[in-house]
Amino acid sequence: MNAANQDATNPQAGKPQGANPQDQNIKVVFQDEVSKVGAYANAVSVHINANEVVLDFGYSVPNTKDPHEIMITSRVNMNHRSAEQFLSVLQNSLLDFRNKLKEAQAQMQAQQANGDANAKAA
């Protein structure tokens, strides 16, 4: 998080974001309108050296002359600690999403089974 995105009223602002519940109080501020829109990516390239981790996000355009060409839309540089925290938050978020999806699917199947049982009983 850079200085432009920090919330002066939040003591956690500017500190690396982890999976702590306290991090829920961080105010997100976009630098510009382009940042609000975001960038689509279906490919990522990771470069690591002694000081930093560099993530190049981009997209692979189907049906092009060079199918291996990736258009880079965004580059994110971070230190190793921030990269580890990012990885942890991403893993936890994906796990939470998958668990919620499984719960929703189980509920739908249970409702369908109940509907089928009620239809047979009638």
C-alpha positions as CSV (number, residue, x, y, z in Angstrom):
1,M,0.0,0.0,0.0
2,N,1.6,3.3,-0.9
3,A,1.2,6.7,0.8
4,A,-1.6,7.8,-1.6
5,N,-3.8,4.9,-0.4
6,Q,-3.2,5.3,3.4
7,D,-6.0,6.3,5.7
8,A,-4.6,8.7,8.3
9,T,-7.4,7.8,10.8
10,N,-6.5,4.1,10.8
11,P,-3.5,3.1,12.8
12,Q,-3.3,-0.1,10.7
13,A,-3.1,1.9,7.4
14,G,0.2,1.6,5.7
15,K,1.1,-1.6,7.5
16,P,1.3,-4.9,5.5
17,Q,-2.1,-6.5,5.2
18,G,-2.4,-10.0,6.6
19,A,-5.3,-12.2,7.5
20,N,-5.8,-10.4,10.9
21,P,-9.4,-9.4,11.7
22,Q,-8.0,-5.9,12.5
23,D,-7.2,-5.5,8.8
24,Q,-11.0,-5.3,8.1
25,N,-10.8,-1.6,9.2
26,I,-8.5,-0.5,6.4
27,K,-10.1,2.1,4.2
28,V,-9.5,1.4,0.5
29,V,-8.9,4.6,-1.6
30,F,-8.3,4.4,-5.4
31,Q,-5.5,6.6,-6.8
32,D,-7.5,7.4,-10.0
33,E,-10.5,6.4,-12.1
34,V,-8.4,3.8,-14.0
35,S,-7.7,2.0,-10.7
36,K,-11.4,1.7,-9.9
37,V,-12.1,-0.1,-13.2
38,G,-9.4,-2.7,-12.7
39,A,-7.6,-4.8,-15.3
40,Y,-8.6,-8.2,-16.5
41,A,-5.9,-10.9,-16.3
42,N,-6.0,-14.6,-17.3
43,A,-2.2,-15.0,-17.0
44,V,0.4,-14.0,-14.5
45,S,4.2,-14.2,-14.5
46,V,6.2,-14.1,-11.3
47,H,9.8,-12.9,-11.0
48,I,11.7,-13.1,-7.7
49,N,15.0,-11.7,-6.7
50,A,16.8,-11.1,-3.4
51,N,14.8,-7.9,-2.7
52,E,11.4,-8.2,-4.3
53,V,8.7,-10.2,-6.0
54,V,7.4,-8.9,-9.3
55,L,4.0,-10.0,-10.6
56,D,3.2,-9.2,-14.2
57,F,-0.6,-9.6,-14.8
58,G,-1.8,-9.8,-18.4
59,Y,-4.1,-11.6,-20.7
60,S,-3.6,-14.1,-23.5
61,V,-5.6,-13.2,-26.5
62,P,-7.1,-16.3,-28.3
63,N,-6.9,-16.6,-32.1
64,T,-3.9,-14.4,-32.5
65,K,-0.8,-14.9,-34.7
66,D,1.3,-15.8,-31.7
67,P,-0.8,-17.9,-29.2
68,H,2.1,-17.6,-26.7
69,E,1.9,-13.8,-26.6
70,I,0.6,-12.2,-23.4
71,M,-0.3,-8.6,-23.2
72,I,0.8,-7.2,-19.8
73,T,-1.9,-5.0,-18.2
74,S,-0.3,-4.4,-14.8
75,R,2.9,-4.9,-12.9
76,V,3.0,-5.2,-9.1
77,N,6.2,-5.0,-7.2
78,M,6.4,-6.0,-3.5
79,N,8.8,-7.1,-0.9
80,H,9.0,-10.7,0.2
81,R,7.0,-10.1,3.4
82,S,4.2,-8.5,1.6
83,A,4.2,-11.2,-1.0
84,E,3.9,-13.9,1.7
85,Q,1.0,-12.0,3.3
86,F,-0.6,-11.6,-0.1
87,L,-0.3,-15.3,-0.8
88,S,-1.8,-16.1,2.6
89,V,-4.8,-13.8,2.1
90,L,-5.4,-15.1,-1.4
91,Q,-5.2,-18.7,-0.3
92,N,-7.6,-18.1,2.6
93,S,-10.0,-16.1,0.4
94,L,-10.1,-18.8,-2.2
95,L,-10.7,-21.5,0.5
96,D,-13.5,-19.5,2.0
97,F,-15.1,-19.0,-1.4
98,R,-14.8,-22.7,-2.2
99,N,-16.3,-23.7,1.1
100,K,-19.3,-21.3,0.6
101,L,-19.8,-22.6,-2.9
102,K,-19.9,-26.2,-1.6
103,E,-22.4,-25.2,1.2
104,A,-24.6,-23.5,-1.4
105,Q,-24.5,-26.6,-3.7
106,A,-25.3,-28.9,-0.8
107,Q,-28.3,-26.7,0.2
108,M,-29.5,-26.7,-3.4
109,Q,-29.2,-30.5,-3.6
110,A,-31.0,-30.9,-0.3
111,Q,-33.8,-28.6,-1.5
112,Q,-34.1,-30.6,-4.7
113,A,-34.2,-33.8,-2.8
114,N,-36.9,-32.5,-0.5
115,G,-38.9,-31.2,-3.5
116,D,-38.6,-34.6,-5.2
117,A,-39.7,-36.4,-2.0
118,N,-42.6,-34.1,-1.6
119,A,-43.7,-34.6,-5.2
120,K,-43.6,-38.4,-4.8
121,A,-45.6,-38.2,-1.6
122,A,-48.4,-36.2,-3.2
